[in-house]
Short mmCIF file of C-alpha atoms in Angstrom, two decimals:
data_model
loop_
_atom_site.label_atom_id
_atom_site.label_comp_id
_atom_site.label_asym_id
_atom_site.label_seq_id
_atom_site.Cartn_x
_atom_site.Cartn_y
_atom_site.Cartn_z
CA UNK A 1469 8.36 -10.00 -29.77
CA UNK A 1470 7.68 -6.71 -28.03
CA UNK A 1471 9.98 -5.82 -25.17
CA UNK A 1472 8.81 -5.52 -21.57
CA UNK A 1473 8.67 -2.31 -19.54
CA UNK A 1474 9.96 -2.29 -15.94
CA UNK A 1475 10.06 0.74 -13.65
CA UNK A 1476 11.78 1.32 -10.33
CA UNK A 1477 10.13 3.72 -7.90
CA UNK A 1478 10.67 5.01 -4.37
CA UNK A 1479 11.32 8.05 -2.27
CA UNK A 1480 14.56 9.91 -1.79
CA UNK A 1481 17.51 7.69 -0.86
CA UNK A 1482 15.60 4.44 -1.31
CA UNK A 1483 18.37 2.88 -3.42
CA UNK A 1484 16.91 3.06 -6.91
CA UNK A 1485 20.28 3.26 -8.68
CA UNK A 1486 21.56 0.09 -7.00
CA UNK A 1487 18.27 -1.65 -7.70
CA UNK A 1488 18.42 -0.66 -11.36
CA UNK A 1489 21.86 -2.27 -11.60
CA UNK A 1490 20.55 -5.50 -10.05
CA UNK A 1491 17.57 -5.62 -12.40
CA UNK A 1492 19.72 -5.02 -15.47
CA UNK A 1493 22.17 -7.74 -14.43
CA UNK A 1494 19.34 -10.23 -13.81
CA UNK A 1495 17.75 -9.55 -17.18
CA UNK A 1496 20.98 -9.61 -19.18
CA UNK A 1497 22.07 -12.85 -17.52
CA UNK A 1498 18.92 -14.40 -19.01
CA UNK A 1499 19.54 -13.03 -22.48
CA UNK A 1500 17.14 -10.08 -22.44
CA UNK A 1501 18.37 -6.96 -24.28
CA UNK A 1502 17.91 -3.96 -21.99
CA UNK A 1503 17.83 -0.19 -22.41
CA UNK A 1504 18.17 1.82 -19.19
CA UNK A 1505 16.62 5.27 -18.98
CA UNK A 1506 15.14 7.69 -16.46
CA UNK A 1507 12.44 10.26 -15.80
CA UNK A 1508 12.35 13.12 -15.99
CA UNK A 1509 14.93 12.75 -18.73
CA UNK A 1510 15.84 10.12 -21.26
CA UNK A 1511 16.05 12.59 -24.16
CA UNK A 1512 17.86 15.90 -24.67
CA UNK A 1513 14.63 17.79 -24.12
CA UNK A 1514 13.72 15.65 -21.13
CA UNK A 1515 17.10 16.22 -19.52
CA UNK A 1516 16.73 19.98 -19.99
CA UNK A 1517 13.34 19.82 -18.28
CA UNK A 1518 14.86 17.71 -15.49
CA UNK A 1519 17.40 20.46 -14.83
CA UNK A 1520 14.61 23.02 -14.55
CA UNK A 1521 12.67 20.82 -12.15
CA UNK A 1522 15.59 20.03 -9.83
CA UNK A 1523 17.46 23.35 -9.85
CA UNK A 1524 17.24 25.20 -6.55
CA UNK A 1525 18.47 28.49 -8.05
CA UNK A 1526 15.78 29.05 -10.68
CA UNK A 1527 12.23 30.28 -10.14
CA UNK A 1528 10.37 27.25 -8.74
CA UNK A 1529 7.43 26.13 -10.87
CA UNK A 1530 4.01 26.19 -9.26
CA UNK A 1531 2.56 22.67 -8.78
CA UNK A 1532 0.50 22.66 -12.00
CA UNK A 1533 3.43 23.96 -14.03
CA UNK A 1534 5.59 21.26 -12.47
CA UNK A 1535 3.06 18.60 -13.45
CA UNK A 1536 2.89 19.85 -17.03
CA UNK A 1537 6.67 19.94 -17.32
CA UNK A 1538 6.88 16.34 -16.11
CA UNK A 1539 4.40 15.21 -18.75
CA UNK A 1540 6.08 17.27 -21.46
CA UNK A 1541 9.29 15.37 -20.75
CA UNK A 1542 7.33 12.10 -20.66
CA UNK A 1543 5.65 12.69 -24.01
CA UNK A 1544 9.05 13.22 -25.63
CA UNK A 1545 10.50 10.20 -23.82
CA UNK A 1546 7.67 7.92 -24.93
CA UNK A 1547 7.83 9.00 -28.55
CA UNK A 1548 11.61 9.06 -28.94
CA UNK A 1549 12.75 6.26 -26.65
CA UNK A 1550 10.26 4.04 -24.85
CA UNK A 1551 7.80 3.06 -27.59
CA UNK A 1552 10.45 2.52 -30.33
CA UNK A 1553 12.65 0.50 -27.99
CA UNK A 1554 9.80 -1.79 -26.89
CA UNK A 1555 8.77 -2.25 -30.53
CA UNK A 1556 12.28 -3.50 -31.31
CA UNK A 1557 11.93 -6.25 -28.71
CA UNK A 1558 14.25 -4.52 -26.23
CA UNK A 1559 13.30 -4.36 -22.56
CA UNK A 1560 13.05 -0.85 -21.09
CA UNK A 1561 14.19 -0.32 -17.51
CA UNK A 1562 13.22 3.14 -16.27
CA UNK A 1563 14.15 5.02 -13.10
CA UNK A 1564 10.73 6.50 -12.21
CA UNK A 1565 7.66 6.86 -14.41
CA UNK A 1566 4.04 7.92 -13.90
CA UNK A 1567 3.72 6.39 -10.43
CA UNK A 1568 6.21 9.04 -9.32
CA UNK A 1569 3.94 11.73 -10.75
CA UNK A 1570 0.97 10.44 -8.76
CA UNK A 1571 3.18 10.33 -5.66
CA UNK A 1572 5.10 13.60 -5.98
CA UNK A 1573 2.78 15.94 -7.86
CA UNK A 1574 -0.56 14.30 -7.09
CA UNK A 1575 -0.03 13.56 -3.40
CA UNK A 1576 3.08 15.50 -2.43
CA UNK A 1577 2.05 18.76 -4.10
CA UNK A 1578 -1.62 18.22 -3.34
CA UNK A 1579 -2.90 18.29 -6.93
CA UNK A 1580 -4.80 15.04 -6.47
CA UNK A 1581 -5.12 12.10 -8.85
CA UNK A 1582 -7.50 13.77 -11.32
CA UNK A 1583 -5.07 16.01 -13.25
CA UNK A 1584 -2.42 13.28 -13.31
CA UNK A 1585 -4.88 10.69 -14.60
CA UNK A 1586 -6.11 13.07 -17.31
CA UNK A 1587 -2.60 13.70 -18.61
CA UNK A 1588 -1.71 10.03 -18.29
CA UNK A 1589 -4.57 9.08 -20.61
CA UNK A 1590 -3.70 11.82 -23.08
CA UNK A 1591 0.04 11.20 -23.21
CA UNK A 1592 0.39 7.46 -22.63
CA UNK A 1593 -2.63 6.15 -24.53
CA UNK A 1594 -2.86 3.09 -22.29
CA UNK A 1595 0.85 2.29 -22.07
CA UNK A 1596 1.97 1.33 -18.57
CA UNK A 1597 4.79 -0.73 -17.04
CA UNK A 1598 4.59 -4.51 -16.96
CA UNK A 1599 6.19 -4.44 -13.50
CA UNK A 1600 6.88 -1.65 -11.03
CA UNK A 1601 9.28 -2.24 -8.15
CA UNK A 1602 8.50 0.12 -5.25
CA UNK A 1603 11.42 0.52 -2.86
CA UNK A 1604 9.75 1.35 0.44
CA UNK A 1605 11.73 3.20 3.10
CA UNK A 1606 10.95 5.50 6.01
CA UNK A 1607 11.33 9.02 4.56
CA UNK A 1608 13.62 10.23 7.36
CA UNK A 1609 16.05 7.37 6.74
CA UNK A 1610 15.93 7.95 3.00
CA UNK A 1611 16.66 11.64 3.32
CA UNK A 1612 19.67 10.92 5.54
CA UNK A 1613 21.02 8.64 2.82
CA UNK A 1614 20.32 11.17 0.07
CA UNK A 1615 21.88 14.10 1.90
CA UNK A 1616 25.01 12.12 2.69
CA UNK A 1617 25.35 11.41 -1.03
CA UNK A 1618 25.14 14.92 -2.50
CA UNK A 1619 23.80 18.43 -2.02
CA UNK A 1620 19.99 18.33 -1.81
CA UNK A 1621 18.04 19.18 -4.94
CA UNK A 1622 14.70 21.00 -4.90
CA UNK A 1623 12.70 17.85 -4.12
CA UNK A 1624 15.03 16.88 -1.27
CA UNK A 1625 14.33 20.17 0.56
CA UNK A 1626 10.65 19.59 1.24
CA UNK A 1627 8.99 19.34 4.66
CA UNK A 1628 8.51 15.95 6.32
CA UNK A 1629 4.78 15.84 5.53
CA UNK A 1630 5.56 16.02 1.81
CA UNK A 1631 7.61 12.81 1.95
CA UNK A 1632 5.00 11.05 4.08
CA UNK A 1633 2.36 11.82 1.46
CA UNK A 1634 4.67 10.55 -1.29
CA UNK A 1635 5.28 7.27 0.52
CA UNK A 1636 1.60 6.75 1.29
CA UNK A 1637 0.68 7.33 -2.35
CA UNK A 1638 3.17 4.73 -3.58
CA UNK A 1639 1.89 2.14 -1.11
CA UNK A 1640 -1.74 2.86 -1.93
CA UNK A 1641 -1.13 2.43 -5.66
CA UNK A 1642 0.64 -0.87 -5.01
CA UNK A 1643 -2.23 -2.02 -2.79
CA UNK A 1644 -4.77 -1.36 -5.56
CA UNK A 1645 -2.85 -3.23 -8.29
CA UNK A 1646 -0.81 -6.00 -6.65
CA UNK A 1647 -0.45 -7.81 -9.97
CA UNK A 1648 1.65 -4.96 -11.38
CA UNK A 1649 3.61 -3.87 -8.31
CA UNK A 1650 6.15 -5.45 -5.98
CA UNK A 1651 6.83 -3.55 -2.77
CA UNK A 1652 10.39 -4.10 -1.57
CA UNK A 1653 11.55 -3.35 1.99
CA UNK A 1654 14.45 -1.02 1.21
CA UNK A 1655 15.48 -0.86 4.89
CA UNK A 1656 16.57 -4.51 4.84
CA UNK A 1657 20.23 -5.50 4.36
CA UNK A 1658 21.38 -5.15 0.73
CA UNK A 1659 21.53 -8.89 0.12
CA UNK A 1660 17.92 -9.26 1.31
CA UNK A 1661 16.78 -6.35 -0.86
CA UNK A 1662 18.46 -7.87 -3.91
CA UNK A 1663 16.91 -11.26 -3.21
CA UNK A 1664 13.45 -9.70 -2.97
CA UNK A 1665 13.96 -7.82 -6.23
CA UNK A 1666 15.07 -10.96 -8.03
CA UNK A 1667 12.11 -12.95 -6.63
CA UNK A 1668 9.73 -10.34 -8.00
CA UNK A 1669 11.41 -10.48 -11.41
CA UNK A 1670 11.27 -14.29 -11.46
CA UNK A 1671 7.58 -14.30 -10.50
CA UNK A 1672 6.69 -11.95 -13.33
CA UNK A 1673 9.02 -13.03 -16.12
CA UNK A 1674 10.53 -16.46 -15.52
CA UNK A 1675 8.13 -18.02 -18.04
CA UNK A 1676 9.49 -15.71 -20.73
CA UNK A 1677 13.18 -15.74 -19.82
CA UNK A 1678 13.74 -19.13 -18.25
#
């Protein structure tokens, strides 16, 4: 049986790493084999591209170059990791995927949905997550969390309007496709966030995992 594909999305400081740990534990406790990965990244080439995208010291890519780099990393990730893993019956749990591209490059950078959708069709050939968990948090609160954690990367140095556009894009995509998305209030206490995440997983997969 083909594995399932779950992605975790959200703005800076929304708690994606903690959420990923909860999702993995929930799946493994029900006997599902899981491979955890991330975007940009997941392969040697993808990780090299990630470094270019996040580095504050290098020449910053213009928005279209940034978009193309993201999809270059994604094409490698799909071919080398995601598709083969799903074909083996292993579940893939990914920190960010194409929803992040619509949010950050499409909305945040102002490129719009058109170029992202074109590359999505070309690179993904119809593949999309079975479930996307969107961790929703006020951008100002998320940035405070992120900046307390580590030195800000290139994406964490943007103006406030950038993050508001990112958040709005995530919520709009979830509104359009409620059957594929679960929006989680990431400002709630951790135990409430975890409970909401596990409810979403149960609603989508309990028939398969028990």
